[in-house]
Amino acid sequence: MEGGVWRFWASRRALEQRAVSLSALCRAASDPLYITTRNEFQDEALLNELHWSPHAQQYADYGLHTDGARLVKKPAKQHEPAHVVRQVTVPPQERFVTSAFGYVSLFPMLLKVLKPDSPKLGKIFDDLDKPELLWSPYGLRSLSKTSPFYMKRNTEHDPPYWRGQVWISINYLALGALRHYSKVMGPYASRAANLHKRLRDNVVRELFFQSLGFRNVLSEYKRTGYFWEHYSGVDGKGAGCRPFTGWTALVVLIMAGEY
């Protein structure tokens, strides 16, 4: 009896907290400052002004940046261990970070900010389909293979992160956006439909069906007992945190075509 009362109370408290959270979100969504910020994020002209690189023909971050930085191992001194330092050979300057084409370059498409007839959408679709950039048999890589940061360590003690691996969360957004652009009238609808089908096949088939001979989520689960945070764009091997049935579980929605 006591256990039943406790479960009832806990469930009631959870529902009350959820109602309070939803109420707070509704109030925030009607706040004028939020509405202004939301409209700015959806302003394609402003987005192009701030983040479109005419030279590279891609969306990119803008800020103080240099590609001339690397980790260098310093020789050990007597009674001291060797250590790694960051060496900068080219001073940073204000610029578009066009050497890091990856997920960040896709967000105007991922979030459906671009109009269906935008030439920039067509350019993203072209780049999306290139194996030397993001396309892999296991889904879209997080960073282009041509980037100087591809699969490079972040620090001495921090291995590559978001620097080439396949993340199911972003592939889910990409598939949802491709489905969207395939359904609305525009010059790139058929291209979006083709990319959607092929990317979905890669994410679902190559990651989940062992019979195809690729390393995949299912075989990794059988091999290791875990679902993984992200997967290799080279062989599909799971890596990062585990168990990770958070956004990796989005593949079920991908299989159902629910975005």
Coordinates of C-alpha atoms in Angstrom, one line a residue:
M1 CA 0.0 0.0 0.0
E2 CA 2.7 2.4 1.0
G3 CA 4.6 1.6 -2.2
G4 CA 1.5 2.4 -4.3
V5 CA 0.9 5.7 -2.5
W6 CA 4.6 6.6 -3.1
R7 CA 4.4 5.9 -6.8
F8 CA 1.1 7.8 -7.1
W9 CA 2.7 10.8 -5.3
A10 CA 5.9 10.7 -7.4
S11 CA 3.8 10.5 -10.6
R12 CA 1.6 13.4 -9.6
R13 CA 4.7 15.5 -8.7
A14 CA 6.2 14.7 -12.1
L15 CA 3.1 15.7 -13.9
E16 CA 2.8 19.0 -11.9
Q17 CA 6.5 19.8 -12.6
R18 CA 5.9 19.1 -16.3
A19 CA 2.9 21.4 -16.4
V20 CA 4.9 24.2 -14.7
S21 CA 7.7 23.8 -17.2
L22 CA 5.3 23.9 -20.2
S23 CA 3.7 27.0 -18.7
A24 CA 7.1 28.7 -18.4
L25 CA 8.0 27.8 -21.9
C26 CA 4.7 29.2 -23.2
R27 CA 5.3 32.5 -21.4
A28 CA 8.9 32.7 -22.7
A29 CA 7.7 32.0 -26.3
S30 CA 5.4 35.1 -26.1
D31 CA 8.1 37.4 -24.7
P32 CA 8.9 40.2 -27.2
L33 CA 12.6 39.7 -26.8
Y34 CA 12.2 36.0 -27.7
I35 CA 10.1 36.9 -30.7
T36 CA 12.7 39.4 -31.9
T37 CA 15.5 36.8 -31.5
R38 CA 13.5 34.1 -33.2
N39 CA 12.7 36.4 -36.2
E40 CA 16.4 37.3 -36.5
F41 CA 17.4 33.6 -36.6
Q42 CA 14.9 33.1 -39.4
D43 CA 16.0 36.1 -41.4
E44 CA 17.8 34.5 -44.5
A45 CA 19.0 37.9 -45.7
L46 CA 20.7 38.6 -42.3
L47 CA 22.1 35.1 -42.3
N48 CA 23.7 35.6 -45.7
E49 CA 25.1 38.9 -44.7
L50 CA 26.8 37.6 -41.6
H51 CA 27.7 34.0 -42.5
W52 CA 27.8 33.4 -46.3
S53 CA 31.4 33.4 -47.7
P54 CA 31.2 34.6 -51.3
H55 CA 34.7 33.2 -51.9
A56 CA 34.2 29.7 -50.6
Q57 CA 30.5 29.6 -51.5
Q58 CA 29.5 28.2 -48.1
Y59 CA 28.1 29.2 -44.8
A60 CA 30.8 29.5 -42.1
D61 CA 31.6 30.9 -38.7
Y62 CA 33.2 34.3 -38.6
G63 CA 35.8 35.3 -36.0
L64 CA 39.4 35.5 -35.0
H65 CA 40.9 32.4 -36.5
T66 CA 44.1 30.8 -37.9
D67 CA 44.7 27.4 -39.5
G68 CA 48.4 27.8 -38.6
A69 CA 48.2 26.2 -35.2
R70 CA 49.4 22.7 -34.1
L71 CA 50.3 20.7 -31.1
V72 CA 54.0 20.2 -30.7
K73 CA 55.7 17.8 -28.2
K74 CA 58.4 19.5 -26.2
P75 CA 61.4 17.5 -25.3
A76 CA 61.6 16.3 -21.7
K77 CA 63.9 18.0 -19.3
Q78 CA 65.7 16.3 -16.5
H79 CA 63.3 15.0 -13.9
E80 CA 60.4 16.5 -15.8
P81 CA 57.9 14.7 -18.1
A82 CA 57.5 15.6 -21.8
H83 CA 54.5 17.8 -22.5
V84 CA 52.7 19.2 -25.5
V85 CA 52.2 22.9 -26.3
R86 CA 50.2 24.8 -28.8
Q87 CA 52.4 26.4 -31.5
V88 CA 51.0 29.1 -33.7
T89 CA 52.8 29.7 -37.0
V90 CA 50.3 32.1 -38.6
P91 CA 48.8 34.9 -36.5
P92 CA 45.0 34.7 -36.3
Q93 CA 42.9 37.3 -38.1
E94 CA 39.2 38.2 -38.4
R95 CA 37.9 35.9 -41.2
F96 CA 35.3 33.4 -42.3
V97 CA 36.4 29.9 -41.0
T98 CA 36.0 28.2 -44.4
S99 CA 38.5 25.5 -43.6
A100 CA 36.1 23.8 -41.3
F101 CA 33.3 22.8 -43.7
G102 CA 31.0 20.5 -41.7
Y103 CA 27.8 20.3 -39.8
V104 CA 28.0 24.0 -38.8
S105 CA 27.9 24.9 -42.5
L106 CA 24.6 22.9 -43.0
F107 CA 22.5 24.5 -40.2
P108 CA 20.7 27.0 -42.5
M109 CA 19.5 23.9 -44.4
L110 CA 19.1 21.6 -41.4
L111 CA 16.8 24.2 -39.7
K112 CA 14.9 24.9 -42.9
V113 CA 15.8 28.6 -42.8
L114 CA 16.6 28.7 -46.6
K115 CA 13.8 29.2 -49.1
P116 CA 13.1 26.3 -51.4
D117 CA 14.4 28.3 -54.4
S118 CA 17.6 29.6 -52.8
P119 CA 20.7 29.0 -55.0
K120 CA 22.6 28.5 -51.7
L121 CA 20.4 25.5 -51.0
G122 CA 21.4 24.0 -54.3
K123 CA 25.1 24.6 -53.4
I124 CA 24.7 22.8 -50.1
F125 CA 23.1 19.9 -51.8
D126 CA 26.0 19.7 -54.2
D127 CA 28.5 19.7 -51.4
L128 CA 26.5 17.3 -49.3
D129 CA 26.9 14.6 -52.0
K130 CA 30.7 14.7 -52.2
P131 CA 32.6 11.8 -50.6
E132 CA 35.7 13.9 -50.1
L133 CA 33.6 16.2 -47.9
L134 CA 30.9 14.9 -45.6
W135 CA 29.2 12.0 -47.5
S136 CA 30.1 8.5 -46.2
P137 CA 28.6 5.0 -46.4
Y138 CA 27.5 5.4 -42.7
G139 CA 26.0 8.9 -42.8
L140 CA 27.2 12.5 -43.0
R141 CA 30.5 13.2 -41.3
S142 CA 30.7 16.0 -38.9
L143 CA 33.7 17.6 -40.6
S144 CA 35.0 17.5 -44.2
K145 CA 37.9 15.1 -45.0
T146 CA 39.6 18.1 -46.7
S147 CA 39.7 20.1 -43.5
P148 CA 43.1 20.5 -41.7
F149 CA 41.2 19.7 -38.5
Y150 CA 39.8 16.4 -39.7
M151 CA 40.3 13.8 -37.0
K152 CA 42.9 16.0 -35.3
R153 CA 43.1 16.1 -31.5
N154 CA 41.5 19.0 -29.7
T155 CA 44.2 19.0 -27.0
E156 CA 46.9 16.7 -25.7
H157 CA 44.4 14.9 -23.6
D158 CA 41.3 15.4 -25.7
P159 CA 40.9 13.1 -28.8
P160 CA 39.1 14.3 -31.9
Y161 CA 35.5 15.3 -31.1
W162 CA 33.0 16.5 -33.7
R163 CA 35.9 16.4 -36.2
G164 CA 34.8 13.7 -38.6
Q165 CA 32.6 11.2 -36.8
V166 CA 29.0 10.4 -37.8
W167 CA 26.4 11.7 -35.3
I168 CA 22.9 10.3 -35.6
S169 CA 21.4 13.5 -34.2
I170 CA 22.6 15.7 -37.0
N171 CA 21.9 13.1 -39.6
Y172 CA 18.3 13.0 -38.3
L173 CA 18.0 16.8 -38.8
A174 CA 19.5 16.4 -42.3
L175 CA 17.0 13.8 -43.2
G176 CA 14.1 15.8 -41.9
A177 CA 15.3 18.9 -43.9
L178 CA 15.8 16.8 -47.1
R179 CA 12.3 15.4 -46.7
H180 CA 10.9 18.9 -46.2
Y181 CA 12.6 20.3 -49.3
S182 CA 11.5 17.3 -51.3
K183 CA 7.9 18.0 -50.5
V184 CA 7.8 21.8 -51.2
M185 CA 7.7 23.3 -54.7
G186 CA 11.2 24.4 -55.8
P187 CA 14.0 23.7 -58.3
Y188 CA 15.8 21.3 -55.9
A189 CA 12.8 19.1 -54.8
S190 CA 13.9 16.1 -56.8
R191 CA 17.5 16.4 -55.7
A192 CA 16.4 16.6 -52.1
A193 CA 14.3 13.4 -52.5
N194 CA 17.2 11.6 -54.1
L195 CA 19.6 12.7 -51.3
H196 CA 17.0 11.8 -48.6
K197 CA 16.6 8.2 -50.0
R198 CA 20.4 7.6 -50.3
L199 CA 21.3 9.1 -46.9
R200 CA 18.5 7.2 -45.2
D201 CA 19.7 4.0 -46.7
N202 CA 23.3 4.7 -45.5
V203 CA 22.3 5.6 -42.0
V204 CA 19.8 2.7 -41.6
R205 CA 21.1 0.0 -43.7
E206 CA 24.8 0.4 -43.3
L207 CA 24.6 1.2 -39.6
F208 CA 22.0 -1.4 -38.7
F209 CA 22.0 -4.4 -41.0
Q210 CA 24.9 -6.7 -40.3
S211 CA 24.1 -8.8 -43.4
L212 CA 25.5 -6.1 -45.7
G213 CA 29.0 -6.7 -44.3
F214 CA 29.6 -3.3 -42.8
R215 CA 30.4 -2.5 -39.1
N216 CA 27.2 -1.0 -37.8
V217 CA 25.2 -0.1 -34.7
L218 CA 23.6 -3.5 -34.4
S219 CA 26.9 -5.4 -34.8
E220 CA 28.6 -3.0 -32.5
Y221 CA 25.9 -3.6 -29.9
K222 CA 26.4 -7.4 -30.3
R223 CA 30.1 -7.0 -30.1
T224 CA 30.3 -4.5 -27.2
G225 CA 26.9 -4.6 -25.5
Y226 CA 26.5 -0.8 -26.1
F227 CA 24.9 1.8 -28.3
W228 CA 27.4 4.5 -29.0
E229 CA 27.5 8.3 -28.9
H230 CA 28.9 8.5 -32.5
Y231 CA 30.2 6.3 -35.2
S232 CA 33.3 6.2 -37.5
G233 CA 32.8 7.6 -41.0
V234 CA 35.5 5.2 -42.1
D235 CA 34.2 1.8 -40.9
G236 CA 31.1 2.6 -38.8
K237 CA 32.7 1.6 -35.5
G238 CA 31.1 3.0 -32.4
A239 CA 33.0 5.4 -30.2
G240 CA 32.6 8.1 -27.5
C241 CA 30.2 7.6 -24.6
R242 CA 28.3 4.4 -24.0
P243 CA 25.7 3.3 -23.3
F244 CA 24.2 6.1 -25.4
T245 CA 20.5 5.4 -26.3
G246 CA 19.7 9.2 -26.4
W247 CA 20.0 10.6 -29.8
T248 CA 21.3 7.4 -31.3
A249 CA 17.8 6.0 -30.7
L250 CA 16.6 8.6 -33.3
V251 CA 17.4 6.0 -35.9
V252 CA 14.0 4.4 -35.0
L253 CA 12.2 7.6 -36.1
I254 CA 14.4 7.6 -39.2
M255 CA 13.3 4.1 -40.0
A256 CA 9.7 5.1 -39.5
G257 CA 10.1 8.3 -41.6
E258 CA 9.0 10.5 -38.7
Y259 CA 10.9 13.8 -38.5

